[in-house]
Amino acid sequence: MRFSHGIFTNWTAILVLQLFMMDIALSVGKQASGNQSTGASTKYVTSAALTPATICTSIHGVTSKQMRFCEKYRSLMASIFEGIAIGIKECKFQFRKRRWNCTSLISKPPLYRNHAVPGTKEDAFTHAIIAAGIAHSVARALSSGNFTLPGVKSDTKNSINNGIQLAKEFLDGQDSKNQEIKLMNTHNNEVGLAIVRESLKRECRCHGASSSCSKRICWESLASFREIGMKIYEKIGCMQRVKTLKTRTRSGLRSTHLILDTQGSRKPRHRCLVNMKKSPTFCEPDRKHHIVGTAGRICNKTASQAEADSCSVLCCGRGYDTHEIVQKSKCFCQFYWCCKVRCKKCKKHFEITRCK
Ligand SMILES: *[C@@H]1O[C@H](CO)[C@@H](O)[C@H](O)[C@H]1NC(C)=O
Ligand SMILES: *[C@@H]1O[C@H](CO)[C@@H](O)[C@H](O)[C@H]1NC(C)=O
Ligand SMILES: *[C@@H]1O[C@H](CO)[C@@H](O)[C@H](O)[C@H]1NC(C)=O
Ligand SMILES: *[C@@H]1O[C@H](CO)[C@@H](O)[C@H](O)[C@H]1NC(C)=O
């Protein structure tokens, strides 16, 4: 089960892991251990090890559909993995105050972890944000001319559409043994992709004699990934609970559609994320579900109970410890001619509170 659910099926996990190991292997000469904890950074993606010539042969356990994708778009694979990384990074930012804060999405050799609990709202969000990350990253590569599709103009609008299309093709190539979860993932991927599609902005700048706007130059641009992350985060607010509709097919009874859990056979809204299961509280460690619990998390003593990072919410009623922190820094610096700077040392005291 370790590598086996969600957006990354086995092979994706193994590939990311492998890229990571290659990067470490490469950097052994320069530094003892490499910065393994920076799994969400995009550093390793541009590693020299990741050449289009070697990428498809260095992955294992790929479905044939995915292998064809890799071979068809070799030089795009770096952008795909950069996209996964920016999606994970944004997940960490958006969920930074919450009990579950995307730590189980880190790549940490020798293990790659993608362990949002399947079917939950956290799982829904991670699929949307990573799908969006892939589309955004591929669109940027296309519009910068780093990668060109034969016979296609690389303007921004085209790049976005093609980025979304390619992300979809990549994501659809995945297998999931659980058809219900697969339908849920597909829906949530599409919510993320739709938000990227809508993020195309028209920007204009005036030229000409001061403050006149005799000449206007306009262009289309892609919103920053932070803006996209914010919009996807908002979609948690309209999360809908779904189940699957089973229909009889030639191969037996099969889940074919998502329908709302409660209201007859209505379909979920296109623009809202969907989940199938209640989330755990995430309060206590649960190794089976890769939940680390909230003990030791820094919480905000003065925040109201409505805030996810308030001590009452984050610490789940266990209470918190207060630590005094002394920070030393240079201060009152003065410049003496020429050329010295003299500073005083200042101490700053403050308290932090950590969950018990
Ligand atoms: C590795 O991480 C440490 C601490 O975060 C940092 O000081 C150092 O510059 C990093 N090294 C590289 C090569 O990124
Ligand atoms: C996320 O949670 C982990 C595990 O509890 C913790 O170590 C980390 O500092 C948290 N991240 C943030 C940004 O608070
Ligand atoms: C394009 O390629 C260059 C050189 O490999 C790289 O520095 C740059 O980040 C790439 N741009 C995008 C948008 O991928
Ligand atoms: C704690 O919460 C209060 C109220 O929301 C806020 O003003 C303050 O900046 C927060 N402190 C930290 C360290 O985030």
GROMACS .gro file of C-alpha atoms and ligand atoms in nm:
model
  412
    1MET     CA    1   0.000   0.000   0.000
    2ARG     CA    2   0.298   0.218   0.049
    3PHE     CA    3   0.317   0.356  -0.301
    4SER     CA    4  -0.018   0.268  -0.420
    5HIS     CA    5  -0.279   0.531  -0.416
    6GLY     CA    6  -0.364   0.860  -0.565
    7ILE     CA    7  -0.210   1.078  -0.823
    8PHE     CA    8   0.119   0.904  -0.807
    9THR     CA    9   0.075   0.545  -0.884
   10ASN     CA   10   0.365   0.313  -0.819
   11TRP     CA   11   0.576   0.426  -1.102
   12THR     CA   12   0.546   0.795  -1.041
   13ALA     CA   13   0.655   0.747  -0.689
   14ILE     CA   14   0.947   0.539  -0.796
   15LEU     CA   15   1.045   0.786  -1.063
   16VAL     CA   16   1.046   1.082  -0.828
   17LEU     CA   17   1.242   0.876  -0.584
   18GLN     CA   18   1.488   0.782  -0.851
   19LEU     CA   19   1.537   1.137  -0.968
   20PHE     CA   20   1.606   1.223  -0.614
   21MET     CA   21   1.860   0.952  -0.570
   22MET     CA   22   2.033   1.047  -0.889
   23ASP     CA   23   2.059   1.402  -0.772
   24ILE     CA   24   2.209   1.290  -0.448
   25ALA     CA   25   2.448   1.061  -0.624
   26LEU     CA   26   2.558   1.350  -0.840
   27SER     CA   27   2.615   1.584  -0.554
   28VAL     CA   28   2.808   1.341  -0.338
   29GLY     CA   29   3.134   1.489  -0.453
   30LYS     CA   30   3.034   1.837  -0.350
   31GLN     CA   31   2.872   1.783  -0.018
   32ALA     CA   32   2.845   1.498   0.220
   33SER     CA   33   2.476   1.430   0.224
   34GLY     CA   34   2.284   1.656  -0.005
   35ASN     CA   35   1.986   1.850   0.117
   36GLN     CA   36   1.747   1.567   0.146
   37SER     CA   37   1.492   1.755   0.342
   38THR     CA   38   1.423   2.001   0.066
   39GLY     CA   39   1.205   1.751  -0.110
   40ALA     CA   40   0.951   2.005  -0.217
   41SER     CA   41   1.201   2.231  -0.385
   42THR     CA   42   1.238   2.208  -0.756
   43LYS     CA   43   1.612   2.177  -0.741
   44TYR     CA   44   1.637   1.814  -0.833
   45VAL     CA   45   1.411   1.845  -1.129
   46THR     CA   46   1.662   2.036  -1.334
   47SER     CA   47   1.937   1.799  -1.232
   48ALA     CA   48   2.177   1.699  -1.504
   49ALA     CA   49   2.081   1.338  -1.443
   50LEU     CA   50   1.741   1.401  -1.587
   51THR     CA   51   1.815   1.402  -1.955
   52PRO     CA   52   1.545   1.321  -2.205
   53ALA     CA   53   1.760   1.035  -2.329
   54THR     CA   54   1.763   0.853  -2.000
   55ILE     CA   55   1.436   0.944  -1.842
   56CYS     CA   56   1.206   0.678  -1.980
   57THR     CA   57   1.451   0.394  -1.932
   58SER     CA   58   1.519   0.490  -1.573
   59ILE     CA   59   1.163   0.437  -1.463
   60HIS     CA   60   1.021   0.105  -1.361
   61GLY     CA   61   0.681  -0.046  -1.330
   62VAL     CA   62   0.520   0.195  -1.573
   63THR     CA   63   0.187   0.119  -1.730
   64SER     CA   64   0.218   0.092  -2.104
   65LYS     CA   65   0.009   0.405  -2.145
   66GLN     CA   66   0.246   0.600  -1.928
   67MET     CA   67   0.552   0.464  -2.101
   68ARG     CA   68   0.409   0.584  -2.431
   69PHE     CA   69   0.350   0.925  -2.278
   70CYS     CA   70   0.707   0.940  -2.157
   71GLU     CA   71   0.848   0.840  -2.491
   72LYS     CA   72   0.631   1.078  -2.683
   73TYR     CA   73   0.716   1.373  -2.460
   74ARG     CA   74   1.059   1.296  -2.324
   75SER     CA   75   1.172   1.654  -2.297
   76LEU     CA   76   0.856   1.744  -2.115
   77MET     CA   77   0.908   1.507  -1.826
   78ALA     CA   78   1.126   1.750  -1.634
   79SER     CA   79   0.841   2.002  -1.639
   80ILE     CA   80   0.595   1.738  -1.526
   81PHE     CA   81   0.806   1.660  -1.223
   82GLU     CA   82   0.870   2.024  -1.154
   83GLY     CA   83   0.492   2.062  -1.159
   84ILE     CA   84   0.446   1.789  -0.899
   85ALA     CA   85   0.704   1.961  -0.682
   86ILE     CA   86   0.542   2.304  -0.702
   87GLY     CA   87   0.206   2.146  -0.627
   88ILE     CA   88   0.343   1.985  -0.312
   89LYS     CA   89   0.515   2.305  -0.210
   90GLU     CA   90   0.194   2.502  -0.250
   91CYS     CA   91   0.004   2.237  -0.053
   92LYS     CA   92   0.246   2.296   0.233
   93PHE     CA   93   0.190   2.666   0.217
   94GLN     CA   94  -0.188   2.651   0.198
   95PHE     CA   95  -0.215   2.393   0.476
   96ARG     CA   96   0.058   2.537   0.696
   97LYS     CA   97  -0.179   2.617   0.980
   98ARG     CA   98  -0.375   2.295   0.971
   99ARG     CA   99  -0.336   1.976   1.166
  100TRP     CA  100  -0.261   1.789   0.848
  101ASN     CA  101  -0.008   2.006   0.668
  102CYS     CA  102   0.101   1.800   0.367
  103THR     CA  103   0.409   1.654   0.536
  104SER     CA  104   0.309   1.313   0.408
  105LEU     CA  105   0.368   1.436   0.054
  106ILE     CA  106   0.739   1.490   0.098
  107SER     CA  107   0.994   1.297  -0.099
  108LYS     CA  108   1.251   1.177   0.142
  109PRO     CA  109   1.493   0.915   0.022
  110PRO     CA  110   1.478   0.624   0.041
  111LEU     CA  111   1.105   0.666   0.062
  112TYR     CA  112   0.872   0.874  -0.142
  113ARG     CA  113   0.554   0.953   0.041
  114ASN     CA  114   0.218   1.036  -0.100
  115HIS     CA  115  -0.008   0.956   0.183
  116ALA     CA  116  -0.302   1.179   0.207
  117VAL     CA  117  -0.568   0.943   0.336
  118PRO     CA  118  -0.751   0.824   0.021
  119GLY     CA  119  -1.102   0.955  -0.023
  120THR     CA  120  -1.072   1.244   0.224
  121LYS     CA  121  -1.091   1.615   0.159
  122GLU     CA  122  -0.716   1.646   0.207
  123ASP     CA  123  -0.670   1.388  -0.064
  124ALA     CA  124  -0.907   1.585  -0.286
  125PHE     CA  125  -0.705   1.902  -0.240
  126THR     CA  126  -0.370   1.739  -0.309
  127HIS     CA  127  -0.495   1.597  -0.636
  128ALA     CA  128  -0.627   1.930  -0.755
  129ILE     CA  129  -0.315   2.122  -0.656
  130ILE     CA  130  -0.073   1.875  -0.809
  131ALA     CA  131  -0.273   1.852  -1.133
  132ALA     CA  132  -0.266   2.232  -1.146
  133GLY     CA  133   0.107   2.232  -1.073
  134ILE     CA  134   0.173   2.002  -1.366
  135ALA     CA  135  -0.042   2.207  -1.605
  136HIS     CA  136   0.115   2.534  -1.488
  137SER     CA  137   0.467   2.405  -1.520
  138VAL     CA  138   0.410   2.252  -1.863
  139ALA     CA  139   0.235   2.568  -1.983
  140ARG     CA  140   0.531   2.778  -1.871
  141ALA     CA  141   0.772   2.550  -2.050
  142LEU     CA  142   0.563   2.572  -2.366
  143SER     CA  143   0.521   2.948  -2.358
  144SER     CA  144   0.889   3.006  -2.290
  145GLY     CA  145   0.971   2.804  -2.597
  146ASN     CA  146   1.165   2.548  -2.393
  147PHE     CA  147   0.950   2.280  -2.537
  148THR     CA  148   0.751   2.303  -2.856
  149LEU     CA  149   0.475   2.091  -2.986
  150PRO     CA  150   0.505   2.038  -3.360
  151GLY     CA  151   0.295   2.285  -3.555
  152VAL     CA  152   0.166   2.477  -3.256
  153LYS     CA  153   0.220   2.845  -3.187
  154SER     CA  154   0.360   2.900  -2.843
  155ASP     CA  155   0.150   3.196  -2.733
  156THR     CA  156   0.029   3.197  -2.377
  157LYS     CA  157  -0.327   3.096  -2.452
  158ASN     CA  158  -0.222   2.798  -2.658
  159SER     CA  159   0.036   2.706  -2.401
  160ILE     CA  160  -0.222   2.692  -2.126
  161ASN     CA  161  -0.462   2.484  -2.326
  162ASN     CA  162  -0.188   2.247  -2.429
  163GLY     CA  163  -0.041   2.238  -2.081
  164ILE     CA  164  -0.378   2.135  -1.943
  165GLN     CA  165  -0.426   1.878  -2.215
  166LEU     CA  166  -0.086   1.724  -2.152
  167ALA     CA  167  -0.133   1.723  -1.776
  168LYS     CA  168  -0.463   1.546  -1.826
  169GLU     CA  169  -0.311   1.291  -2.056
  170PHE     CA  170  -0.036   1.223  -1.806
  171LEU     CA  171  -0.275   1.197  -1.512
  172ASP     CA  172  -0.526   0.981  -1.699
  173GLY     CA  173  -0.253   0.732  -1.778
  174GLN     CA  174  -0.250   0.617  -1.421
  175ASP     CA  175  -0.394   0.300  -1.291
  176SER     CA  176  -0.582   0.278  -0.972
  177LYS     CA  177  -0.702  -0.053  -0.849
  178ASN     CA  178  -0.984   0.118  -0.674
  179GLN     CA  179  -1.225   0.245  -0.937
  180GLU     CA  180  -1.420   0.460  -0.691
  181ILE     CA  181  -1.109   0.646  -0.580
  182LYS     CA  182  -1.003   0.679  -0.940
  183LEU     CA  183  -1.328   0.854  -1.032
  184MET     CA  184  -1.287   1.086  -0.737
  185ASN     CA  185  -0.927   1.166  -0.829
  186THR     CA  186  -1.020   1.239  -1.188
  187HIS     CA  187  -1.290   1.483  -1.081
  188ASN     CA  188  -1.055   1.664  -0.844
  189ASN     CA  189  -0.775   1.676  -1.102
  190GLU     CA  190  -1.016   1.848  -1.337
  191VAL     CA  191  -1.111   2.106  -1.076
  192GLY     CA  192  -0.742   2.196  -1.046
  193LEU     CA  193  -0.698   2.208  -1.423
  194ALA     CA  194  -1.008   2.426  -1.469
  195ILE     CA  195  -0.868   2.678  -1.224
  196VAL     CA  196  -0.546   2.699  -1.424
  197ARG     CA  197  -0.753   2.749  -1.740
  198GLU     CA  198  -0.942   3.037  -1.581
  199SER     CA  199  -0.627   3.200  -1.455
  200LEU     CA  200  -0.528   3.338  -1.791
  201LYS     CA  201  -0.507   3.712  -1.742
  202ARG     CA  202  -0.500   4.001  -1.982
  203GLU     CA  203  -0.247   4.261  -1.883
  204CYS     CA  204  -0.190   4.596  -2.046
  205ARG     CA  205   0.069   4.867  -2.019
  206CYS     CA  206   0.047   5.222  -2.142
  207HIS     CA  207   0.315   5.375  -2.354
  208GLY     CA  208   0.351   5.719  -2.499
  209ALA     CA  209   0.404   6.070  -2.367
  210SER     CA  210   0.390   6.078  -1.990
  211SER     CA  211   0.059   5.969  -1.845
  212SER     CA  212  -0.114   5.971  -2.179
  213CYS     CA  213  -0.209   5.628  -2.292
  214SER     CA  214  -0.176   5.681  -2.662
  215LYS     CA  215  -0.033   5.339  -2.713
  216ARG     CA  216  -0.145   5.037  -2.520
  217ILE     CA  217   0.029   4.707  -2.535
  218CYS     CA  218  -0.160   4.408  -2.402
  219TRP     CA  219  -0.069   4.048  -2.356
  220GLU     CA  220  -0.204   3.742  -2.189
  221SER     CA  221  -0.030   3.594  -1.892
  222LEU     CA  222  -0.051   3.306  -1.658
  223ALA     CA  223  -0.141   3.382  -1.297
  224SER     CA  224   0.123   3.302  -1.038
  225PHE     CA  225   0.096   2.960  -0.885
  226ARG     CA  226   0.024   3.122  -0.548
  227GLU     CA  227  -0.295   3.276  -0.689
  228ILE     CA  228  -0.394   2.939  -0.828
  229GLY     CA  229  -0.320   2.776  -0.494
  230MET     CA  230  -0.544   3.028  -0.318
  231LYS     CA  231  -0.831   2.956  -0.555
  232ILE     CA  232  -0.801   2.582  -0.515
  233TYR     CA  233  -0.789   2.623  -0.140
  234GLU     CA  234  -1.117   2.816  -0.157
  235LYS     CA  235  -1.272   2.516  -0.329
  236ILE     CA  236  -1.244   2.324  -0.006
  237GLY     CA  237  -1.535   2.543   0.104
  238CYS     CA  238  -1.772   2.385  -0.145
  239MET     CA  239  -1.651   2.028  -0.105
  240GLN     CA  240  -1.926   1.778  -0.185
  241ARG     CA  241  -1.957   1.426  -0.053
  242VAL     CA  242  -2.002   1.174  -0.330
  243LYS     CA  243  -2.045   0.804  -0.389
  244THR     CA  244  -2.036   0.613  -0.712
  245LEU     CA  245  -2.314   0.496  -0.930
  246LYS     CA  246  -2.271   0.137  -1.032
  247THR     CA  247  -2.389   0.028  -1.371
  248ARG     CA  248  -2.397  -0.310  -1.530
  249THR     CA  249  -2.132  -0.341  -1.800
  250ARG     CA  250  -2.013  -0.635  -2.001
  251SER     CA  251  -1.751  -0.705  -1.740
  252GLY     CA  252  -1.998  -0.694  -1.454
  253LEU     CA  253  -2.112  -0.430  -1.210
  254ARG     CA  254  -1.882  -0.128  -1.230
  255SER     CA  255  -1.857   0.216  -1.076
  256THR     CA  256  -1.903   0.454  -1.365
  257HIS     CA  257  -2.016   0.791  -1.230
  258LEU     CA  258  -1.994   1.004  -0.924
  259ILE     CA  259  -2.320   1.109  -0.767
  260LEU     CA  260  -2.394   1.309  -0.458
  261ASP     CA  261  -2.405   1.102  -0.146
  262THR     CA  262  -2.735   1.233  -0.022
  263GLN     CA  263  -2.951   1.372  -0.300
  264GLY     CA  264  -3.080   1.106  -0.530
  265SER     CA  265  -2.857   1.066  -0.830
  266ARG     CA  266  -2.748   1.425  -0.882
  267LYS     CA  267  -2.400   1.481  -1.013
  268PRO     CA  268  -2.149   1.685  -0.816
  269ARG     CA  269  -2.072   2.038  -0.931
  270HIS     CA  270  -1.790   2.066  -1.181
  271ARG     CA  271  -1.620   2.344  -0.992
  272CYS     CA  272  -1.621   2.189  -0.647
  273LEU     CA  273  -1.389   1.932  -0.501
  274VAL     CA  274  -1.539   1.601  -0.399
  275ASN     CA  275  -1.461   1.354  -0.123
  276MET     CA  276  -1.596   1.017  -0.016
  277LYS     CA  277  -1.484   0.977   0.340
  278LYS     CA  278  -1.473   1.167   0.662
  279SER     CA  279  -1.121   1.278   0.748
  280PRO     CA  280  -0.957   1.153   1.062
  281THR     CA  281  -0.893   1.418   1.329
  282PHE     CA  282  -0.518   1.408   1.258
  283CYS     CA  283  -0.462   1.471   1.629
  284GLU     CA  284  -0.273   1.157   1.723
  285PRO     CA  285  -0.005   0.971   1.534
  286ASP     CA  286  -0.137   0.688   1.322
  287ARG     CA  287   0.136   0.508   1.139
  288LYS     CA  288  -0.095   0.307   0.925
  289HIS     CA  289  -0.225   0.625   0.765
  290HIS     CA  290   0.104   0.812   0.786
  291ILE     CA  291  -0.036   1.068   1.022
  292VAL     CA  292   0.223   1.224   1.251
  293GLY     CA  293  -0.016   1.394   1.495
  294THR     CA  294   0.016   1.748   1.621
  295ALA     CA  295   0.241   1.708   1.927
  296GLY     CA  296   0.524   1.960   1.904
  297ARG     CA  297   0.351   2.186   1.655
  298ILE     CA  298   0.384   2.558   1.715
  299CYS     CA  299   0.042   2.701   1.789
  300ASN     CA  300  -0.096   3.050   1.834
  301LYS     CA  301  -0.207   3.120   2.188
  302THR     CA  302  -0.389   3.440   2.105
  303ALA     CA  303  -0.574   3.322   1.796
  304SER     CA  304  -0.944   3.254   1.826
  305GLN     CA  305  -1.090   2.907   1.808
  306ALA     CA  306  -1.191   2.976   1.449
  307GLU     CA  307  -0.825   2.965   1.349
  308ALA     CA  308  -0.679   2.630   1.255
  309ASP     CA  309  -0.347   2.714   1.422
  310SER     CA  310  -0.493   2.832   1.752
  311CYS     CA  311  -0.363   2.624   2.040
  312SER     CA  312  -0.711   2.498   2.122
  313VAL     CA  313  -0.771   2.362   1.774
  314LEU     CA  314  -0.422   2.252   1.678
  315CYS     CA  315  -0.344   2.083   2.010
  316CYS     CA  316  -0.675   1.896   2.017
  317GLY     CA  317  -0.738   1.986   2.380
  318ARG     CA  318  -0.409   1.839   2.508
  319GLY     CA  319  -0.276   2.180   2.600
  320TYR     CA  320   0.057   2.337   2.518
  321ASP     CA  321   0.399   2.418   2.658
  322THR     CA  322   0.547   2.763   2.652
  323HIS     CA  323   0.909   2.811   2.557
  324GLU     CA  324   1.105   3.128   2.588
  325ILE     CA  325   1.320   3.204   2.294
  326VAL     CA  326   1.606   3.451   2.299
  327GLN     CA  327   1.715   3.576   1.967
  328LYS     CA  328   2.045   3.759   1.941
  329SER     CA  329   2.101   3.997   1.660
  330LYS     CA  330   2.306   4.296   1.556
  331CYS     CA  331   2.146   4.629   1.607
  332PHE     CA  332   2.212   5.003   1.625
  333CYS     CA  333   2.468   4.968   1.354
  334GLN     CA  334   2.669   5.273   1.265
  335PHE     CA  335   2.886   5.340   0.971
  336TYR     CA  336   3.227   5.491   1.036
  337TRP     CA  337   3.419   5.665   0.759
  338CYS     CA  338   3.587   5.468   0.607
  339CYS     CA  339   3.498   5.171   0.604
  340LYS     CA  340   3.368   5.017   0.919
  341VAL     CA  341   3.033   4.924   1.054
  342ARG     CA  342   2.994   4.885   1.429
  343CYS     CA  343   2.692   4.726   1.582
  344LYS     CA  344   2.557   4.652   1.924
  345LYS     CA  345   2.426   4.316   2.019
  346CYS     CA  346   2.062   4.303   2.103
  347LYS     CA  347   1.859   4.029   2.257
  348LYS     CA  348   1.500   3.980   2.177
  349HIS     CA  349   1.286   3.767   2.402
  350PHE     CA  350   0.973   3.604   2.284
  351GLU     CA  351   0.758   3.309   2.362
  352ILE     CA  352   0.645   3.028   2.148
  353THR     CA  353   0.384   2.774   2.238
  354ARG     CA  354   0.399   2.415   2.128
  355CYS     CA  355   0.130   2.151   2.149
  356LYS     CA  356   0.171   1.882   2.414
  357LIG     C1  357   2.135   2.281   0.271
  357LIG     O1  358   2.052   2.323   0.377
  357LIG     C2  359   2.117   2.401   0.472
  357LIG     C3  360   2.021   2.425   0.588
  357LIG     O2  361   1.888   2.442   0.542
  357LIG     C4  362   2.165   2.532   0.406
  357LIG     O3  363   2.233   2.612   0.500
  357LIG     C5  364   2.258   2.497   0.290
  357LIG     O4  365   2.295   2.615   0.222
  357LIG     C6  366   2.190   2.402   0.195
  357LIG     N1  367   2.285   2.359   0.094
  357LIG     C7  368   2.253   2.352  -0.036
  357LIG     C8  369   2.359   2.305  -0.126
  357LIG     O5  370   2.139   2.378  -0.079
  358LIG     C1  371   0.390   2.046   0.961
  358LIG     O1  372   0.380   1.940   1.052
  358LIG     C2  373   0.502   1.879   1.084
  358LIG     C3  374   0.474   1.757   1.168
  358LIG     O2  375   0.393   1.788   1.278
  358LIG     C4  376   0.593   1.980   1.152
  358LIG     O3  377   0.717   1.921   1.181
  358LIG     C5  378   0.612   2.101   1.059
  358LIG     O4  379   0.687   2.201   1.125
  358LIG     C6  380   0.477   2.157   1.017
  358LIG     N1  381   0.496   2.263   0.919
  358LIG     C7  382   0.459   2.387   0.942
  358LIG     C8  383   0.483   2.485   0.831
  358LIG     O5  384   0.409   2.423   1.047
  359LIG     C1  385   1.379   2.695  -1.978
  359LIG     O1  386   1.507   2.633  -1.982
  359LIG     C2  387   1.608   2.704  -1.913
  359LIG     C3  388   1.740   2.636  -1.937
  359LIG     O2  389   1.728   2.497  -1.921
  359LIG     C4  390   1.570   2.712  -1.765
  359LIG     O3  391   1.667   2.785  -1.694
  359LIG     C5  392   1.435   2.781  -1.751
  359LIG     O4  393   1.396   2.778  -1.616
  359LIG     C6  394   1.331   2.707  -1.834
  359LIG     N1  395   1.206   2.780  -1.826
  359LIG     C7  396   1.089   2.722  -1.797
  359LIG     C8  397   0.974   2.812  -1.789
  359LIG     O5  398   1.078   2.602  -1.779
  360LIG     C1  399  -0.176   3.482   1.637
  360LIG     O1  400  -0.312   3.517   1.612
  360LIG     C2  401  -0.339   3.655   1.624
  360LIG     C3  402  -0.491   3.673   1.609
  360LIG     O2  403  -0.536   3.609   1.490
  360LIG     C4  404  -0.258   3.731   1.519
  360LIG     O3  405  -0.283   3.870   1.530
  360LIG     C5  406  -0.110   3.701   1.538
  360LIG     O4  407  -0.034   3.763   1.436
  360LIG     C6  408  -0.085   3.552   1.537
  360LIG     N1  409   0.053   3.527   1.574
  360LIG     C7  410   0.135   3.457   1.499
  360LIG     C8  411   0.273   3.437   1.551
  360LIG     O5  412   0.101   3.408   1.392
   0.00000   0.00000   0.00000
